[in-house]
Coordinates of C-alpha atoms in Angstrom, one line a residue:
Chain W
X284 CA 24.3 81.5 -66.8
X285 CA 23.1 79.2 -64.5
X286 CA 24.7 79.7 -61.1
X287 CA 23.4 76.6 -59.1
X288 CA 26.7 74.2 -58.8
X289 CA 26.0 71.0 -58.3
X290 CA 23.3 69.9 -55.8
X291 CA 23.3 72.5 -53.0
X292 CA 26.0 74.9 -54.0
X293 CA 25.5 78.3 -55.4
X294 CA 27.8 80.4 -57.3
X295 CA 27.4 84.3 -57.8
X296 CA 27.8 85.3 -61.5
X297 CA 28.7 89.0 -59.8
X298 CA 30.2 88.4 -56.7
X299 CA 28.2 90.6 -54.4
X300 CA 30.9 93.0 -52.3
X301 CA 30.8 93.4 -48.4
X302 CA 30.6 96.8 -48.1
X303 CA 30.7 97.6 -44.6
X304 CA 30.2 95.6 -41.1
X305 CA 30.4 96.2 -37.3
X306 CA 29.9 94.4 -34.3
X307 CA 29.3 95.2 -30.7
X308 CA 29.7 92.5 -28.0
X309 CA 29.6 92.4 -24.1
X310 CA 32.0 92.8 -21.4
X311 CA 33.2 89.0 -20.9
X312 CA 34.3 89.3 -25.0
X313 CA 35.7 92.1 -24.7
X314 CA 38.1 90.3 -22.2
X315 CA 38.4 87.7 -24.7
X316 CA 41.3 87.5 -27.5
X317 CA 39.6 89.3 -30.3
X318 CA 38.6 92.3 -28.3
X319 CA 41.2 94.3 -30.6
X320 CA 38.5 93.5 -33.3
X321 CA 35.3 94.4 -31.5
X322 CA 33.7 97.6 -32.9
X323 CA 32.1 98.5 -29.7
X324 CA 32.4 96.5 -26.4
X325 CA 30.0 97.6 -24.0
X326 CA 30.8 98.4 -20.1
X327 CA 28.1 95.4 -18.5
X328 CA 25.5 93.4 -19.7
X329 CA 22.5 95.6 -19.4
X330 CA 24.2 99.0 -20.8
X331 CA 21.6 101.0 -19.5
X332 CA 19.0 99.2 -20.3
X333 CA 15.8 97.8 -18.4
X334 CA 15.9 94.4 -19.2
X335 CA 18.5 92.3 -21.1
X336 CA 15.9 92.0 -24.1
X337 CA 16.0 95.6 -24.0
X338 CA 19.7 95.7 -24.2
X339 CA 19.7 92.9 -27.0
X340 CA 17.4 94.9 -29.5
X341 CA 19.7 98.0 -29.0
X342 CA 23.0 96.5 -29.9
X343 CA 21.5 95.2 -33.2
X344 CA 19.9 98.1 -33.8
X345 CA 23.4 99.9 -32.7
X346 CA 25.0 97.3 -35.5
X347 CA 22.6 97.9 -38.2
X348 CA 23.2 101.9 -37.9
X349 CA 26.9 102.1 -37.9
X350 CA 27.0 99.7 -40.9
X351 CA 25.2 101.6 -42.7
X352 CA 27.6 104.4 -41.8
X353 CA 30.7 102.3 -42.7
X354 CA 29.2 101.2 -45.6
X355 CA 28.6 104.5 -46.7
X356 CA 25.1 104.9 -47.8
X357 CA 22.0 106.3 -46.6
X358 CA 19.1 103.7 -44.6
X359 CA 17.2 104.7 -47.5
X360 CA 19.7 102.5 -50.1
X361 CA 19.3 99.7 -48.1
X362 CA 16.6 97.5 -50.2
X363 CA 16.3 94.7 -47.7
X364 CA 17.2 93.9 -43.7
X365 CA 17.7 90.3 -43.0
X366 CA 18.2 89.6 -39.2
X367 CA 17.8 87.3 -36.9
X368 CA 17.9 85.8 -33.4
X369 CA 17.8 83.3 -30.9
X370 CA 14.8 84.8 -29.1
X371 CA 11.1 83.4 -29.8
X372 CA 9.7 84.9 -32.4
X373 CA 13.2 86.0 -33.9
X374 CA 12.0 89.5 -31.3
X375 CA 15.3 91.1 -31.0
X376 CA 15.2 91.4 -34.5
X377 CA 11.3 92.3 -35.0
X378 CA 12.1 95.4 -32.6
X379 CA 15.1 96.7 -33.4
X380 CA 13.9 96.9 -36.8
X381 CA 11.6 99.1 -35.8
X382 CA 13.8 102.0 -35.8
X383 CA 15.6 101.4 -39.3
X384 CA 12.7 101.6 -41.1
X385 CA 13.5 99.2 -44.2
X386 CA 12.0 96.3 -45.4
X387 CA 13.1 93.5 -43.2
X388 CA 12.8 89.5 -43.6
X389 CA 13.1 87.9 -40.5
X390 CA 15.4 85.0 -40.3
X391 CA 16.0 82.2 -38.1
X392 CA 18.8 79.6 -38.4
X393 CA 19.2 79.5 -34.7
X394 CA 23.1 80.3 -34.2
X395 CA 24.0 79.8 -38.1
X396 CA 21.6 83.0 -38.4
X397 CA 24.8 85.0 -39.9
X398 CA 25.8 82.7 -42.3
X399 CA 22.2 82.2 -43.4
X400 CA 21.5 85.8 -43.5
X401 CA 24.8 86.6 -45.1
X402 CA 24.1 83.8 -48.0
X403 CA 20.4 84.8 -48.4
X404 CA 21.6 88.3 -49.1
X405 CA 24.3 87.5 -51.6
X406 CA 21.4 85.8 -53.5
X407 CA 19.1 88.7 -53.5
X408 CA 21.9 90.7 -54.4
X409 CA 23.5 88.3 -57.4
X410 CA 20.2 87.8 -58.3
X411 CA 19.3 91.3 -59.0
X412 CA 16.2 91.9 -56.6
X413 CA 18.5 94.3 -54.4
X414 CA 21.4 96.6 -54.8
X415 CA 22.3 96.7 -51.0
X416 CA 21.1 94.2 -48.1
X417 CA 21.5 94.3 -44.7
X418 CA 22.6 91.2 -42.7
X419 CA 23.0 91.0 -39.5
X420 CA 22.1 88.7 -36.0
X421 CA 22.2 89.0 -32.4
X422 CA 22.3 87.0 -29.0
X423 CA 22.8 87.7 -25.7
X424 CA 24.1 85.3 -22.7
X425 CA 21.5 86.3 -19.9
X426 CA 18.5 86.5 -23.0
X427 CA 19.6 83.0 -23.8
X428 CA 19.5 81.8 -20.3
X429 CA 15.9 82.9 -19.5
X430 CA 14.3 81.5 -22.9
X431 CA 16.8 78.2 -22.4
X432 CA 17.8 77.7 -19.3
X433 CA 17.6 78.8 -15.7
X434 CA 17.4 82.1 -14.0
X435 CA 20.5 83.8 -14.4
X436 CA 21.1 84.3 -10.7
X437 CA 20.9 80.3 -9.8
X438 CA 23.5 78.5 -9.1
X439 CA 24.5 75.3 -10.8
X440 CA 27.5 73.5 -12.3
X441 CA 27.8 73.8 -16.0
X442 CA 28.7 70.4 -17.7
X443 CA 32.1 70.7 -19.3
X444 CA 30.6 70.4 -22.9
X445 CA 28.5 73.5 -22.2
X446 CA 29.1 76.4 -23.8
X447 CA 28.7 80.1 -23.1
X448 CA 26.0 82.4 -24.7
X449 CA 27.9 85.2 -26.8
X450 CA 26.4 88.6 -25.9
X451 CA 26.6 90.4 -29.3
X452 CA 25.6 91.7 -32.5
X453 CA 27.2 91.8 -35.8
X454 CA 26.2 93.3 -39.2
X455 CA 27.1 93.6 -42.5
X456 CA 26.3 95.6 -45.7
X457 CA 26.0 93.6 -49.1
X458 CA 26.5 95.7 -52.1
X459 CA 26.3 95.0 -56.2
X460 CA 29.3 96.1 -57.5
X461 CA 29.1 99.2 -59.5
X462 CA 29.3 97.3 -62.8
X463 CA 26.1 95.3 -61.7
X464 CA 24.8 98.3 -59.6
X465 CA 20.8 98.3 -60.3
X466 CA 20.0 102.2 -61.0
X467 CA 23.6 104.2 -61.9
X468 CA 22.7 106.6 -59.2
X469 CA 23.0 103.9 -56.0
X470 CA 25.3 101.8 -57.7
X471 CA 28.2 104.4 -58.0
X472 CA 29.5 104.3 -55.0
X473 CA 31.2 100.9 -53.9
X474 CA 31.6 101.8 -50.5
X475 CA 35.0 100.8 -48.9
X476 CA 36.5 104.1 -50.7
X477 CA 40.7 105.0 -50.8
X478 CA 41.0 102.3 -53.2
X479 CA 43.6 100.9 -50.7
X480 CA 41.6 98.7 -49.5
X481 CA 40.7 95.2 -50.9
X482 CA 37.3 94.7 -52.1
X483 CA 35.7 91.8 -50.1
X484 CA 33.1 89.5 -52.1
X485 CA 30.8 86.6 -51.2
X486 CA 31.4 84.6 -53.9
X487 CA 29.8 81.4 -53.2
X488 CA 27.0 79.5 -50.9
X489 CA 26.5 76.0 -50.0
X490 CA 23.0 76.3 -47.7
X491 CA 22.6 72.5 -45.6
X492 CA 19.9 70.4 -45.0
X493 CA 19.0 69.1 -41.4
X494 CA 21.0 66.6 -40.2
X495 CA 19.4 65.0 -37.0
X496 CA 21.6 62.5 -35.0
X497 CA 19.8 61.8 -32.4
X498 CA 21.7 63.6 -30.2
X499 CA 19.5 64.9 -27.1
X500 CA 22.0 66.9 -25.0
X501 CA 21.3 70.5 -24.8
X502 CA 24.2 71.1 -22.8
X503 CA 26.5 69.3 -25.6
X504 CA 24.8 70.8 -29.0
X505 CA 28.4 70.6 -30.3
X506 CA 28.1 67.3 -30.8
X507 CA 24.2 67.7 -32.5
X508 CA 25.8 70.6 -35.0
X509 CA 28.9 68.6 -36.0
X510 CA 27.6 66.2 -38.3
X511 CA 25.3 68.6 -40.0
X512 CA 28.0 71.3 -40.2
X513 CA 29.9 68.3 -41.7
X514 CA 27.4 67.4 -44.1
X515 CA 27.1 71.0 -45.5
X516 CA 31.3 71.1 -46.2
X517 CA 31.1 67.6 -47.3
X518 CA 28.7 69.1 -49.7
X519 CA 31.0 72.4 -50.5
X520 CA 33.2 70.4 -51.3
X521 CA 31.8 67.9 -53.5
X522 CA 30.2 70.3 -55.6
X523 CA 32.9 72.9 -56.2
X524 CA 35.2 70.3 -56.5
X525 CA 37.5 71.1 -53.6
X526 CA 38.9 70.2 -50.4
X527 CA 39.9 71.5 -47.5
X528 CA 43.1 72.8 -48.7
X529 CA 41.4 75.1 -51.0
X530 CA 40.6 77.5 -48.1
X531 CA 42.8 79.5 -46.2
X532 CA 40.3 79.2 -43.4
X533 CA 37.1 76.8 -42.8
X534 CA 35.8 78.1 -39.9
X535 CA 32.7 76.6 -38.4
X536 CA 29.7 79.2 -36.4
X537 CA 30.0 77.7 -32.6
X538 CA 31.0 73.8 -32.6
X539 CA 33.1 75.1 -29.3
X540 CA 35.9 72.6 -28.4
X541 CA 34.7 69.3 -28.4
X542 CA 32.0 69.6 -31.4
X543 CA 34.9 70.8 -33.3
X544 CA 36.8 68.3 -32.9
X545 CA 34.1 65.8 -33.8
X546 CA 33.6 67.7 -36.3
X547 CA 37.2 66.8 -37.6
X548 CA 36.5 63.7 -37.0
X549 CA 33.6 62.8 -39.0
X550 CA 35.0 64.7 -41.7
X551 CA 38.2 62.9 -41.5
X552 CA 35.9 59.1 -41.6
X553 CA 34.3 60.4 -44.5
X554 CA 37.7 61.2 -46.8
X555 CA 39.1 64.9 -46.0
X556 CA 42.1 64.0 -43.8
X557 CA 43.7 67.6 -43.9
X558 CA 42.3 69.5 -41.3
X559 CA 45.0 72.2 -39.9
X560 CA 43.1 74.9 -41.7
X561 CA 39.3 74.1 -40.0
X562 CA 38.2 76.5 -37.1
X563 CA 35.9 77.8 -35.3
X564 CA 34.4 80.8 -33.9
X565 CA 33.5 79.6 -30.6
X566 CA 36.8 78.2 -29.4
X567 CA 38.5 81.6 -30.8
X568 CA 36.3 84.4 -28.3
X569 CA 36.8 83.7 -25.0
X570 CA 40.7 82.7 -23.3
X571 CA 40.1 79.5 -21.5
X572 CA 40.7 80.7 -18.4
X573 CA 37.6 82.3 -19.1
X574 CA 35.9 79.6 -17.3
X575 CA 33.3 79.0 -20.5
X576 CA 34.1 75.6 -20.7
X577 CA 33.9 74.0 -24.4
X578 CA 33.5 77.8 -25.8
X579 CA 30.8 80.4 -26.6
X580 CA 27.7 79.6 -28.7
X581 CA 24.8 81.9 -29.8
X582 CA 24.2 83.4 -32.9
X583 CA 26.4 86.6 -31.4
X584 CA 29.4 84.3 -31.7
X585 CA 30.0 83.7 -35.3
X586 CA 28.4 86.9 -36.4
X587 CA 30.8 89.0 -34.4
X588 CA 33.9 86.7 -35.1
X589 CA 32.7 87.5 -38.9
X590 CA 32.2 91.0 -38.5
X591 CA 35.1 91.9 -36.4
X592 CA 37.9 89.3 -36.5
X593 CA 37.5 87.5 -40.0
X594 CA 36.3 90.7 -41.9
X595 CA 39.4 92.5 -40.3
X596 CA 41.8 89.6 -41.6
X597 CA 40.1 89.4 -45.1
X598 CA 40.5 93.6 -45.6
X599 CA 44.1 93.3 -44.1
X600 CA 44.6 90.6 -47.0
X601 CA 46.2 88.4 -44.2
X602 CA 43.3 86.1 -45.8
X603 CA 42.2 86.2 -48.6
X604 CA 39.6 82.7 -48.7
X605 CA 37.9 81.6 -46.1
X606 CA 34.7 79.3 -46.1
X607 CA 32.7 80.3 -42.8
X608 CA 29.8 78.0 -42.1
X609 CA 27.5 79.0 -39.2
X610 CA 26.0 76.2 -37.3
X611 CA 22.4 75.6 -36.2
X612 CA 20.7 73.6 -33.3
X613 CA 17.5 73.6 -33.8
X614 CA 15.6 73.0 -31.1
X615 CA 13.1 74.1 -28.0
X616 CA 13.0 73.8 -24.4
X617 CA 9.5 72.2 -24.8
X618 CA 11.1 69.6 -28.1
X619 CA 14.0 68.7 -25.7
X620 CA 11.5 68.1 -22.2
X621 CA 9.2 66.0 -25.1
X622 CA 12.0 63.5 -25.4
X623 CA 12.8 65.1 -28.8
X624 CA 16.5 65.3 -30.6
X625 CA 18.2 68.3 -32.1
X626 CA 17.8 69.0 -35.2
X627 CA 21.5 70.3 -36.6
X628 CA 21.9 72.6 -39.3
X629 CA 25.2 74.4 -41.2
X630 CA 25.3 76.9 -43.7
X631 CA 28.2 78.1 -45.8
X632 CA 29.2 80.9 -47.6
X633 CA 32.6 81.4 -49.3
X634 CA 34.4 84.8 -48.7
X635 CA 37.0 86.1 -50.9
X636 CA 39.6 89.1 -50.6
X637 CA 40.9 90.4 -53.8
Chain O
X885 CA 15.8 61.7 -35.0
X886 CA 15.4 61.0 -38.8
X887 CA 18.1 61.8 -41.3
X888 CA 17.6 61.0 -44.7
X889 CA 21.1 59.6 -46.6
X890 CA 24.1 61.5 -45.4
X891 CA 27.3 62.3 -47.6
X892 CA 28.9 62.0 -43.9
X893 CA 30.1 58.5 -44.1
X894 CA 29.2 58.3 -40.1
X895 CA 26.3 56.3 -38.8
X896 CA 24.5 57.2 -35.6
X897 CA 25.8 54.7 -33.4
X898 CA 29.3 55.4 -34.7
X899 CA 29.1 58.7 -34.2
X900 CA 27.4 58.2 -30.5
X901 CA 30.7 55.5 -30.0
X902 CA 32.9 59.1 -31.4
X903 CA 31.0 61.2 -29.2
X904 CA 31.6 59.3 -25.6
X905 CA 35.2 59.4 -26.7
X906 CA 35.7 62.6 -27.1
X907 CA 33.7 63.5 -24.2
X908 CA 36.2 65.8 -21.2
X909 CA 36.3 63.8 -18.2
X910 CA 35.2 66.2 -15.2
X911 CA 38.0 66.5 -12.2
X912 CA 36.0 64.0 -9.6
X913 CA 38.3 64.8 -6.8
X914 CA 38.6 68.1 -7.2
X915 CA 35.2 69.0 -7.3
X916 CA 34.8 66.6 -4.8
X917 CA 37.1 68.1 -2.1
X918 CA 35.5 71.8 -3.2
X919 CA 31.9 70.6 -2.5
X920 CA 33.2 69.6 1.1
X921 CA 34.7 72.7 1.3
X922 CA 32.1 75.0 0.7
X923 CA 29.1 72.8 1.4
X924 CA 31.3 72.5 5.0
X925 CA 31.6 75.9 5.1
X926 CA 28.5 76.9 5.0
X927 CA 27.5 74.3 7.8
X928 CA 30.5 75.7 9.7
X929 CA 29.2 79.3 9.3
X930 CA 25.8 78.3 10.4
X931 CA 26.6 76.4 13.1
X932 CA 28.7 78.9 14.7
X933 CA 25.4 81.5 13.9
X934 CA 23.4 79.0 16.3
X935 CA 26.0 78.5 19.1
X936 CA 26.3 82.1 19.3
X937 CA 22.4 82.7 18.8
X938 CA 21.8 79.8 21.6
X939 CA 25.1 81.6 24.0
X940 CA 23.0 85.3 23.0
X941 CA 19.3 83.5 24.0
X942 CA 20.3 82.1 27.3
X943 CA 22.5 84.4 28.6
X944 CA 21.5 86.4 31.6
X945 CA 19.5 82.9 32.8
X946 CA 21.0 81.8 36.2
X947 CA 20.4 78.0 36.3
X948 CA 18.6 75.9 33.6
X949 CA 16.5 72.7 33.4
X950 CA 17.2 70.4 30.7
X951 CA 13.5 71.2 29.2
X952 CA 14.0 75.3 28.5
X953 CA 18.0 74.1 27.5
X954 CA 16.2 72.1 24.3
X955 CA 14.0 74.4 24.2
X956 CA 16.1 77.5 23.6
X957 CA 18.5 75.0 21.7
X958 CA 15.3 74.6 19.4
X959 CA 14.8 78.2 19.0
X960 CA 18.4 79.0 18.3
X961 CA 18.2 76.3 15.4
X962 CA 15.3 78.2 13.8
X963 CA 16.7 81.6 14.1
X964 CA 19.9 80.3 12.4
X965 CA 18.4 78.4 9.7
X966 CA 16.4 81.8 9.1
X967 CA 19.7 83.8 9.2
X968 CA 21.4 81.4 6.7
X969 CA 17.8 81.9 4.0
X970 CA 18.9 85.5 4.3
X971 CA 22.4 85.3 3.3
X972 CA 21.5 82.9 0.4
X973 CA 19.1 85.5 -0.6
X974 CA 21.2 88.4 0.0
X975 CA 24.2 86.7 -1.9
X976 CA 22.2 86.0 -4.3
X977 CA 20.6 89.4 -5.1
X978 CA 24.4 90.4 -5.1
X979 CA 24.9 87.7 -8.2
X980 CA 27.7 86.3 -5.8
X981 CA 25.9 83.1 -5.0
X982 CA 25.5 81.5 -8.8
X983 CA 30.0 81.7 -8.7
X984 CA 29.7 79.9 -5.2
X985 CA 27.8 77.1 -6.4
X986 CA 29.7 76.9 -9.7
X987 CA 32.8 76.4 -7.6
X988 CA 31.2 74.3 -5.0
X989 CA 28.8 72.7 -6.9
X990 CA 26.1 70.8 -4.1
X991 CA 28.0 71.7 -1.7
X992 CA 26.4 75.1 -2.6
X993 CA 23.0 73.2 -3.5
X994 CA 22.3 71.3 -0.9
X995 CA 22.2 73.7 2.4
X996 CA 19.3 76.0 2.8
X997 CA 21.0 78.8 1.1
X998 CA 20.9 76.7 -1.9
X999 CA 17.0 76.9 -1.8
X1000 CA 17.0 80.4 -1.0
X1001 CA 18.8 80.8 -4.1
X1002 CA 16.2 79.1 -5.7
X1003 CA 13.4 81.0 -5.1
X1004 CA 15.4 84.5 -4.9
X1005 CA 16.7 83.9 -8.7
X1006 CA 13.6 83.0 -10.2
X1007 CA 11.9 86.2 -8.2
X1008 CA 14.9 88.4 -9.6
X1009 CA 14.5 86.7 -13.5
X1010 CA 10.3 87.1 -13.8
X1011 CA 10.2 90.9 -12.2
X1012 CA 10.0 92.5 -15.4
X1013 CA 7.4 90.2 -16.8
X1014 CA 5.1 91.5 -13.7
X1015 CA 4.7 90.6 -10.5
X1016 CA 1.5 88.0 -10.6
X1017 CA 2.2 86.6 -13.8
X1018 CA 5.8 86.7 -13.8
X1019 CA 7.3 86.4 -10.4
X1020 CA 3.7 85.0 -9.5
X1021 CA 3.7 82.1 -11.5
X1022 CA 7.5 81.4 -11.8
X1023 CA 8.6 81.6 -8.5
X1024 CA 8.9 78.0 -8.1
X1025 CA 10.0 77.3 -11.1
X1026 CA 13.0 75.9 -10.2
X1027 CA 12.2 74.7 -6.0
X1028 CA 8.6 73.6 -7.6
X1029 CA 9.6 69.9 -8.3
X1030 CA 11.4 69.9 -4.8
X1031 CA 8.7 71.0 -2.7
X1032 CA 6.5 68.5 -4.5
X1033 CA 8.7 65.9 -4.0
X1034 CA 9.6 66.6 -0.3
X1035 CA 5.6 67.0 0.2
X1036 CA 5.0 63.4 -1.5
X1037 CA 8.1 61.8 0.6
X1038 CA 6.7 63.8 3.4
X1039 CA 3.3 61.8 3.0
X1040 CA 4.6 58.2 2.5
X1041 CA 6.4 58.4 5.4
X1042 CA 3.7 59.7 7.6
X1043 CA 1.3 56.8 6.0
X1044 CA 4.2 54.2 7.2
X1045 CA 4.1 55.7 10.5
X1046 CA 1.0 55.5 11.5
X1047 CA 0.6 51.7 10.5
X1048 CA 3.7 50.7 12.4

């Protein structure tokens, strides 16, 4: 059967399950409205550590090992590790891997890392080369601030389309079902256990292309992710044959508040006109009298809105379709001083309760 | 910027048109009147630091000529303007000084504490990457392109004062 849908789409013949996820975050989102769904939400930003690097690599690696523990297998299970960052060199992920000890494949999507790892590994999975994969990503506000920005300790006005740095990590375990379990032995247990709780598949992916603007703001990537995020539902769409109404939830990686609603709005030019049901992550973590402005960013935001909040809906069948699509800037400091654009990028993958 | 053919059915310039709409208009006044208020402040503060410096350096002194009055006034000036480099450093190493400015935007910039901030944050951010080539080549990350530009002002007006 072939499962490629129309031009950029893919379908999964056996709809890999999610067997597992958890997410850790920082102290300014565990003040935030979804703290209820945050795993672990650490005390301050360094949590003991040296450096905030240091601290970055351990909540991933902190993610990775308590999936693995919801999920209910052993490290050894776990054919492949797909992480990523927002660091150079993807190095959160490069070093906390080094204490899990299974293959890993680095990935970088800048902050649609999640959706990109999370559609990546429903291919290996569908595809047969693994019977469980590890997905997860990471960022971290102050880590962010020293690669993009300025020292963390000066003092300057944020513009009011800036957006705030989530500091967190999510994971998530991707499992074949026990009917398409590769080796009887691993495949036999399906993870998420009492039977009470719905099973939780990735049932579809729609991976983008870049979508370049010319926007050149790195204070307003909002508006450089919207029309690629756009682009890649515009694409959904057209090759599943759907629309917006189709999902319970469309809920985009970390547009914040005013890429959002361009977002709508370019989506709304180009034919979809209902929009009550489109989201996204970045506007829903912080209150706004967290002072953050148009919303967090980071590759932290969507994965732990996924992992925490969206997963938590899904399982309590208060969803039971959503179509998340992380969204990617994909640029440098040195492209942006060069006089370059950002490159925009989105990423979908459709999530089902049963 | 490149993009091949879109689905979107949003051009560039449309979408740049769409994006200066939607754009949140900053509160002029507001930050406006805070930037007096703390940029004042800080002036107030350290203007108060010299009086009292000036009141501390020539007490005792029976009668003064107008020379050793400027030229304790002088010295007063310099101890202040050190005293305020310290509490912008201090604040800063206290990670109190980044929320002043983000309130008071240049009025928080502008004094001397702003510079001290400057060169304190960059100090604090590069430590753990070692203290020649971290701190020692970043300090001046962020004051770099100020000193050079007060240095090159600094020159031109020197060269127009000696011609006229």
């Amino acid at each position: 059967m072939n499962k490629r849908v129309g031009q950029y789409t893919v379908t999964f013949q056996n709809p890999p399950e999610i067997m597992g996820s958890y997410c850790v975050t920082g102290p300014k989102e565990g003040q935030g409205p979804l703290n209820a769904y945050f795993d672990h939400i650490m005390p301050d930003t360094y949590n003991g550590e040296k450096t905030w690097e240091k601290t970055e690599c351990a909540m991933m690696e902190m993610a990775l090992t308590e999936t693995i523990k919801k999920g209910k297998v052993t490290a050894e299970e776990v054919n492949y590790v797909l992480a990523g960052d927002l660091l150079n060199q993807i190095s959160t992920s490069n070093y906390a891997l080094r204490q899990i000890g299974r293959p890993y494949i680095g990935m970088f999507g800048a902050c649609s890392t999640m959706a990109l790892c999370t559609a990546m590994g429903a291919m290996l999975v569908d595809g047969g080369f693994a019977n469980r994969v590890l997905c997860a990503a990471s960022s971290h506000h102050d880590t962010a601030e020293h690669q993009f920005r300025m020292p963390t300790e000066h003092g300057n006005q944020r513009p009011l389309t800036g957006q705030w740095t989530v500091t967190g990590a999510g994971s998530l375990l991707l499992g074949a079902g026990a009917e398409a379990g590769i080796g009887a032995g691993a495949g036999a247990g399906t993870g998420s256990g009492g039977g009470s709780e719905p099973k939780i598949r990735v049932t579809s992916a729609t991976l983008g292309k870049i979508v370049d603007f010319g926007q050149k703001d790195a204070n307003h990537m909002g508006a450089a992710m919207a029309p690629a995020v756009a682009e890649t539902l515009l694409a959904h769409f057209y090759d599943m044959g759907t629309s917006p109404e189709a999902y319970d939830l469309i809920i985009s990686g970390d547009l914040g508040s005013v890429g959002l609603e361009l977002m709508k709005k370019v989506l709304d030019k180009s034919g979809f006109h209902s929009l009550d049901t489109v989201q996204d992550c970045g506007c829903l973590i912080y209150h706004t009298h967290q002072d953050t402005h148009a919303g967090g960013s980071g590759c932290g935001c969507s994965a732990v809105v996924l992992c925490g909040y969206l997963l938590d809906r899904l399982r309590q069948k208060d969803l039971s379709k959503i179509l998340f699509v992380g969204s990617g800037s994909l640029h440098s400091k040195e492209s942006l001083l060069q006089g370059e654009s950002i490159p925009g990028i989105g990423h979908a993958v459709v999530i089902e309760s049963e | 910027m490149g993009t091949k053919s879109t689905l979107i059915k949003v051009t560039p310039q449309d979408y740049d048109k769409m994006n200066k709409e939607v754009q949140p208009k900053p509160k002029v006044l507001r930050n406006c009147v805070m930037a007096l208020l703390v940029g004042g402040g800080i002036c107030l503060g350290a203007q108060v630091l010299i009086n009292l410096m000036f009141l501390g350096l020539t007490s005792g002194m029976e009668s003064l000529d107008e020379a050793s009055v400027l030229a304790k006034q002088k010295e007063a000036q310099t101890l202040g303007t050190v005293c305020m480099i310290f509490l912008g450093a201090l604040l800063t190493g206290l990670g109190w000084y980044d929320i002043l400015v983000s309130v008071g935007g240049a009025g928080g910039i502008l004094p001397v504490t702003g510079f001290a901030n400057a060169m304190v944050s960059p100090a604090m951010e590069y430590k753990h990457e070692g203290y020649v080539l971290g701190v020692g080549a970043k300090l001046f990350s962020v004051a770099g392109p100020v000193l050079l530009s007060g240095t090159i002002a600094a020159f031109l007006i020197g060269v127009l004062r000696f011609f006229f």
